[in-house]
mmCIF file of C-alpha atoms in Angstrom:
data_model
loop_
_atom_site.group_PDB
_atom_site.id
_atom_site.type_symbol
_atom_site.label_atom_id
_atom_site.label_comp_id
_atom_site.label_asym_id
_atom_site.label_seq_id
_atom_site.Cartn_x
_atom_site.Cartn_y
_atom_site.Cartn_z
ATOM 1 C CA MET A 20 -0.348 0.677 0.185
ATOM 2 C CA SER A 21 1.708 3.328 -0.646
ATOM 3 C CA MET A 22 1.351 6.356 2.212
ATOM 4 C CA TRP A 23 -1.454 8.169 1.038
ATOM 5 C CA GLU A 24 -3.806 5.149 0.860
ATOM 6 C CA ILE A 25 -2.118 4.202 4.963
ATOM 7 C CA PHE A 26 -3.189 7.466 5.836
ATOM 8 C CA THR A 27 -6.480 7.808 3.788
ATOM 9 C CA ASN A 28 -7.261 4.241 5.772
ATOM 10 C CA TYR A 29 -5.765 4.302 9.050
ATOM 11 C CA TYR A 30 -5.861 8.389 9.335
ATOM 12 C CA ASN A 31 -7.939 7.655 12.507
ATOM 13 C CA TYR A 32 -4.995 5.884 14.563
ATOM 14 C CA PHE A 33 -2.619 8.436 14.025
ATOM 15 C CA LEU A 34 -5.331 12.097 14.664
ATOM 16 C CA VAL A 35 -5.655 10.287 17.801
ATOM 17 C CA GLY A 36 -2.547 8.976 18.815
ATOM 18 C CA THR A 37 -0.843 12.682 17.505
ATOM 19 C CA ARG A 38 -3.591 14.089 20.453
ATOM 20 C CA THR A 39 -2.320 12.394 23.012
ATOM 21 C CA THR A 40 1.090 12.573 21.918
ATOM 22 C CA ILE A 41 -0.161 16.457 21.841
ATOM 23 C CA ILE A 42 -1.603 16.598 25.712
ATOM 24 C CA VAL A 43 0.703 15.229 26.950
ATOM 25 C CA SER A 44 4.269 17.190 25.834
ATOM 26 C CA ALA A 45 1.588 20.135 27.415
ATOM 27 C CA ILE A 46 1.590 18.079 30.453
ATOM 28 C CA THR A 47 5.159 17.531 30.354
ATOM 29 C CA VAL A 48 5.765 21.054 29.196
ATOM 30 C CA LEU A 49 4.300 23.575 31.959
ATOM 31 C CA VAL A 50 5.229 20.514 34.968
ATOM 32 C CA GLY A 51 8.603 20.495 33.956
ATOM 33 C CA PHE A 52 8.724 24.541 32.993
ATOM 34 C CA VAL A 53 7.997 24.734 37.102
ATOM 35 C CA LEU A 54 9.702 21.927 38.245
ATOM 36 C CA GLY A 55 13.612 23.551 36.301
ATOM 37 C CA CYS A 56 12.935 26.466 38.000
ATOM 38 C CA LEU A 57 12.370 25.373 41.007
ATOM 39 C CA ILE A 58 15.464 23.332 41.226
ATOM 40 C CA ALA A 59 17.498 25.792 39.046
ATOM 41 C CA LEU A 60 16.490 27.877 42.467
ATOM 42 C CA MET A 61 17.707 25.050 44.756
ATOM 43 C CA ARG A 62 20.973 25.229 42.747
ATOM 44 C CA LEU A 63 21.413 28.111 43.553
ATOM 45 C CA SER A 64 21.160 28.697 47.180
ATOM 46 C CA LYS A 65 22.956 29.437 49.711
ATOM 47 C CA ASN A 66 21.495 26.733 51.543
ATOM 48 C CA LYS A 67 24.231 23.296 51.759
ATOM 49 C CA ILE A 68 21.665 20.882 51.592
ATOM 50 C CA LEU A 69 18.760 22.382 48.545
ATOM 51 C CA ASN A 70 22.156 23.288 46.465
ATOM 52 C CA GLY A 71 23.374 19.585 46.764
ATOM 53 C CA PHE A 72 20.079 17.992 46.632
ATOM 54 C CA ALA A 73 19.632 19.790 43.078
ATOM 55 C CA LYS A 74 23.574 19.304 41.430
ATOM 56 C CA VAL A 75 22.808 15.406 42.510
ATOM 57 C CA TYR A 76 18.876 15.404 41.040
ATOM 58 C CA ILE A 77 20.759 17.168 37.514
ATOM 59 C CA THR A 78 23.964 14.721 37.908
ATOM 60 C CA VAL A 79 21.793 12.185 38.114
ATOM 61 C CA LEU A 80 18.529 12.890 35.680
ATOM 62 C CA ARG A 81 20.383 14.312 32.465
ATOM 63 C CA GLY A 82 22.901 11.118 33.255
ATOM 64 C CA THR A 83 20.273 8.309 33.484
ATOM 65 C CA PRO A 84 18.693 7.607 29.871
ATOM 66 C CA LEU A 85 14.882 8.726 28.983
ATOM 67 C CA LEU A 86 13.790 5.472 29.439
ATOM 68 C CA VAL A 87 15.345 4.511 32.094
ATOM 69 C CA GLN A 88 13.931 6.844 34.814
ATOM 70 C CA LEU A 89 10.853 6.203 32.862
ATOM 71 C CA PHE A 90 10.446 2.630 33.575
ATOM 72 C CA ILE A 91 12.403 3.333 37.533
ATOM 73 C CA VAL A 92 8.608 6.620 37.451
ATOM 74 C CA TYR A 93 6.298 3.991 36.345
ATOM 75 C CA TYR A 94 7.582 0.061 38.873
ATOM 76 C CA GLN A 95 8.545 2.764 41.827
ATOM 77 C CA LEU A 96 5.098 4.292 41.985
ATOM 78 C CA ASP A 97 3.480 1.665 41.986
ATOM 79 C CA PHE A 98 1.862 1.874 44.807
ATOM 80 C CA ILE A 99 0.649 5.703 43.819
ATOM 81 C CA PRO A 100 -3.710 5.345 42.762
ATOM 82 C CA TRP A 101 -3.441 6.123 39.615
ATOM 83 C CA PRO A 102 -6.895 6.990 38.693
ATOM 84 C CA LYS A 103 -7.507 3.987 36.274
ATOM 85 C CA THR A 104 -9.566 5.914 33.777
ATOM 86 C CA THR A 105 -9.973 7.429 29.966
ATOM 87 C CA VAL A 106 -10.202 10.536 29.367
ATOM 88 C CA LEU A 107 -10.074 11.865 25.439
ATOM 89 C CA GLY A 108 -9.058 8.056 24.894
ATOM 90 C CA ILE A 109 -6.054 8.156 27.181
ATOM 91 C CA ALA A 110 -5.491 6.023 30.167
ATOM 92 C CA LEU A 111 -4.462 7.612 33.261
ATOM 93 C CA ASP A 112 -2.684 5.347 35.157
ATOM 94 C CA ARG A 113 -1.161 4.996 32.223
ATOM 95 C CA ALA A 114 0.301 8.287 30.896
ATOM 96 C CA LEU A 115 -0.025 10.449 33.914
ATOM 97 C CA PRO A 116 3.997 8.510 35.484
ATOM 98 C CA CYS A 117 4.673 9.487 31.639
ATOM 99 C CA ALA A 118 3.993 12.846 31.682
ATOM 100 C CA LEU A 119 5.818 12.907 35.704
ATOM 101 C CA ALA A 120 9.155 11.064 34.820
ATOM 102 C CA LEU A 121 9.118 12.837 31.152
ATOM 103 C CA SER A 122 8.694 15.840 33.663
ATOM 104 C CA MET A 123 11.245 14.877 36.280
ATOM 105 C CA ASN A 124 14.588 14.801 33.005
ATOM 106 C CA SER A 125 13.152 18.249 31.855
ATOM 107 C CA ALA A 126 13.101 19.757 34.763
ATOM 108 C CA ALA A 127 17.079 19.234 34.818
ATOM 109 C CA TYR A 128 17.920 20.546 32.040
ATOM 110 C CA VAL A 129 15.410 23.642 31.784
ATOM 111 C CA ALA A 130 17.735 23.955 35.349
ATOM 112 C CA GLU A 131 20.999 24.171 33.987
ATOM 113 C CA VAL A 132 19.688 26.612 31.663
ATOM 114 C CA ILE A 133 16.895 29.083 33.667
ATOM 115 C CA ARG A 134 20.776 28.721 36.184
ATOM 116 C CA SER A 135 22.774 29.942 33.358
ATOM 117 C CA GLY A 136 19.983 32.379 32.311
ATOM 118 C CA ILE A 137 19.498 34.089 36.263
ATOM 119 C CA GLN A 138 23.116 34.211 36.121
ATOM 120 C CA ALA A 139 24.092 36.371 33.127
ATOM 121 C CA VAL A 140 21.422 39.034 34.660
ATOM 122 C CA ASP A 141 23.667 41.692 35.592
ATOM 123 C CA VAL A 142 24.570 41.610 39.249
ATOM 124 C CA GLY A 143 24.447 45.342 39.345
ATOM 125 C CA GLN A 144 19.580 45.097 38.128
ATOM 126 C CA THR A 145 19.909 42.743 42.024
ATOM 127 C CA GLU A 146 21.892 45.358 44.202
ATOM 128 C CA ALA A 147 19.252 48.122 42.231
ATOM 129 C CA ALA A 148 16.522 46.136 42.627
ATOM 130 C CA ARG A 149 18.073 45.948 46.847
ATOM 131 C CA SER A 150 18.478 49.716 46.632
ATOM 132 C CA ILE A 151 14.618 50.660 46.853
ATOM 133 C CA GLY A 152 13.702 48.297 49.138
ATOM 134 C CA MET A 153 12.778 45.041 47.361
ATOM 135 C CA THR A 154 13.184 41.638 49.456
ATOM 136 C CA SER A 155 15.041 38.495 47.885
ATOM 137 C CA SER A 156 12.202 36.873 46.230
ATOM 138 C CA GLN A 157 10.574 40.014 44.799
ATOM 139 C CA THR A 158 13.423 41.159 43.629
ATOM 140 C CA MET A 159 13.935 37.439 42.084
ATOM 141 C CA LEU A 160 10.100 37.795 40.546
ATOM 142 C CA HIS A 161 9.949 40.874 38.991
ATOM 143 C CA ILE A 162 13.916 42.291 37.490
ATOM 144 C CA VAL A 163 15.654 39.156 36.955
ATOM 145 C CA MET A 164 13.413 36.357 35.990
ATOM 146 C CA PRO A 165 11.616 38.435 33.778
ATOM 147 C CA GLN A 166 14.773 39.383 31.659
ATOM 148 C CA ALA A 167 16.353 36.061 32.367
ATOM 149 C CA ILE A 168 13.798 34.441 30.703
ATOM 150 C CA LYS A 169 13.681 36.803 27.766
ATOM 151 C CA ASN A 170 17.572 35.425 27.676
ATOM 152 C CA ILE A 171 17.423 31.887 27.334
ATOM 153 C CA LEU A 172 13.896 31.854 25.367
ATOM 154 C CA PRO A 173 15.068 29.719 22.040
ATOM 155 C CA ALA A 174 16.667 27.758 24.450
ATOM 156 C CA ILE A 175 13.548 27.110 26.611
ATOM 157 C CA GLY A 176 11.882 26.295 23.841
ATOM 158 C CA ASN A 177 14.001 24.221 22.143
ATOM 159 C CA GLU A 178 13.684 22.110 25.530
ATOM 160 C CA PHE A 179 9.895 21.700 24.219
ATOM 161 C CA VAL A 180 10.393 21.219 20.572
ATOM 162 C CA THR A 181 13.102 18.142 21.854
ATOM 163 C CA MET A 182 10.521 16.075 24.577
ATOM 164 C CA ILE A 183 7.582 16.906 21.890
ATOM 165 C CA LYS A 184 9.716 14.233 20.089
ATOM 166 C CA GLU A 185 10.902 12.150 23.339
ATOM 167 C CA THR A 186 7.529 11.162 23.915
ATOM 168 C CA SER A 187 7.304 8.752 21.555
ATOM 169 C CA ILE A 188 9.416 6.376 24.048
ATOM 170 C CA ILE A 189 5.514 6.528 26.145
ATOM 171 C CA GLN A 190 4.616 3.906 23.511
ATOM 172 C CA TYR A 191 6.631 1.093 25.662
ATOM 173 C CA LEU A 192 3.833 1.781 29.094
ATOM 174 C CA GLY A 193 0.906 1.209 26.147
ATOM 175 C CA VAL A 194 0.107 4.639 26.525
ATOM 176 C CA SER A 195 -2.142 5.410 22.924
ATOM 177 C CA ASP A 196 0.886 8.243 21.854
ATOM 178 C CA LEU A 197 1.552 8.359 18.247
ATOM 179 C CA MET A 198 4.270 5.813 18.136
ATOM 180 C CA TYR A 199 2.196 3.435 19.445
ATOM 181 C CA ASN A 200 -0.806 4.092 16.931
ATOM 182 C CA ASN A 201 1.000 3.348 14.248
ATOM 183 C CA GLY A 202 1.950 0.281 15.658
ATOM 184 C CA ILE A 203 -1.403 -1.144 15.906
ATOM 185 C CA VAL A 204 -1.333 0.641 12.321
ATOM 186 C CA MET A 205 2.228 -1.494 10.412
ATOM 187 C CA ALA A 206 0.566 -4.775 12.243
ATOM 188 C CA ALA A 207 -2.858 -4.555 10.062
ATOM 189 C CA THR A 208 -1.345 -3.598 6.974
ATOM 190 C CA TYR A 209 1.902 -5.510 7.428
ATOM 191 C CA ASP A 210 4.103 -2.316 5.935
ATOM 192 C CA PRO A 211 5.843 -0.597 7.655
ATOM 193 C CA LEU A 212 8.118 1.984 6.195
ATOM 194 C CA PRO A 213 5.131 4.355 4.849
ATOM 195 C CA CYS A 214 3.753 4.174 8.162
ATOM 196 C CA TYR A 215 6.955 6.143 9.650
ATOM 197 C CA TYR A 216 6.715 8.212 7.069
ATOM 198 C CA ILE A 217 4.130 9.526 7.894
ATOM 199 C CA SER A 218 4.182 9.702 11.821
ATOM 200 C CA ALA A 219 7.695 11.562 10.764
ATOM 201 C CA ILE A 220 6.103 14.323 9.160
ATOM 202 C CA VAL A 221 3.208 14.477 12.227
ATOM 203 C CA TYR A 222 6.486 14.940 14.402
ATOM 204 C CA LEU A 223 7.826 17.343 12.237
ATOM 205 C CA ALA A 224 4.664 19.868 11.614
ATOM 206 C CA LEU A 225 3.971 19.780 15.451
ATOM 207 C CA ASN A 226 7.922 20.665 15.763
ATOM 208 C CA LEU A 227 7.749 23.368 12.958
ATOM 209 C CA ILE A 228 4.285 24.996 14.652
ATOM 210 C CA THR A 229 5.893 24.967 18.541
ATOM 211 C CA GLY A 230 9.344 26.364 16.729
ATOM 212 C CA LYS A 231 7.236 29.032 14.936
ATOM 213 C CA GLY A 232 4.636 29.610 17.670
ATOM 214 C CA VAL A 233 8.194 30.180 20.072
ATOM 215 C CA SER A 234 8.907 32.313 17.379
ATOM 216 C CA LEU A 235 6.485 34.810 17.603
ATOM 217 C CA PHE A 236 6.903 34.764 21.171
ATOM 218 C CA GLU A 237 9.627 36.013 21.851
ATOM 219 C CA ARG A 238 9.488 38.797 18.905
ATOM 220 C CA ARG A 239 6.679 40.462 20.719
ATOM 221 C CA LEU A 240 9.226 39.804 24.221
ATOM 222 C CA HIS A 241 11.875 42.073 22.561
ATOM 223 C CA ARG A 242 8.477 44.959 20.063
ATOM 224 C CA SER A 243 8.006 45.168 24.081
ATOM 225 C CA ASP A 244 11.211 46.091 25.455
ATOM 226 C CA ARG A 245 11.440 48.932 22.996
#
């Protein structure tokens, strides 16, 4: 069968898989960014315990394969009563542990990007904010962090694009993402190559759209500076 014939006959599988990939990616990106900010602040903390924890966290998560982390989180947290229900065709008891593992991995990389962005902000900004009576938390939230985000936005956007592709590993835990449904179509057609081409095109389209969105947001931020 040709690629077009496979798509027209089995497009529903690819659409369902794409929807799952988008949802899991969105959850991962949001949770990973928030957790990454927290880890970055711990990494910059003068508290030795918090700083040490952040160092170990980043070293371990960046130094071990994502697939291994996925299985460890899934089996280690099997005592958690994940909701055994299906939302939009996604089995939450399988998808939520996957999203957590992906978020934890993404946070390790995002933390280092954010840390470098914070350290790149001129120390004079912090001193000026403190001189007018702002607390350390107010200075970080209103002065340092907004400038850091502008500087690191391209790197953050690249991490988001990477995470969309890395969600493909959740197929191994039976989550009906794009690659899982790709496998179903392959089994039905006995023709793997066109199926992989279709999946590659979908991933490319998702990443192009994401990259374009990040570029537009970055342009808007620079425009607001003028």
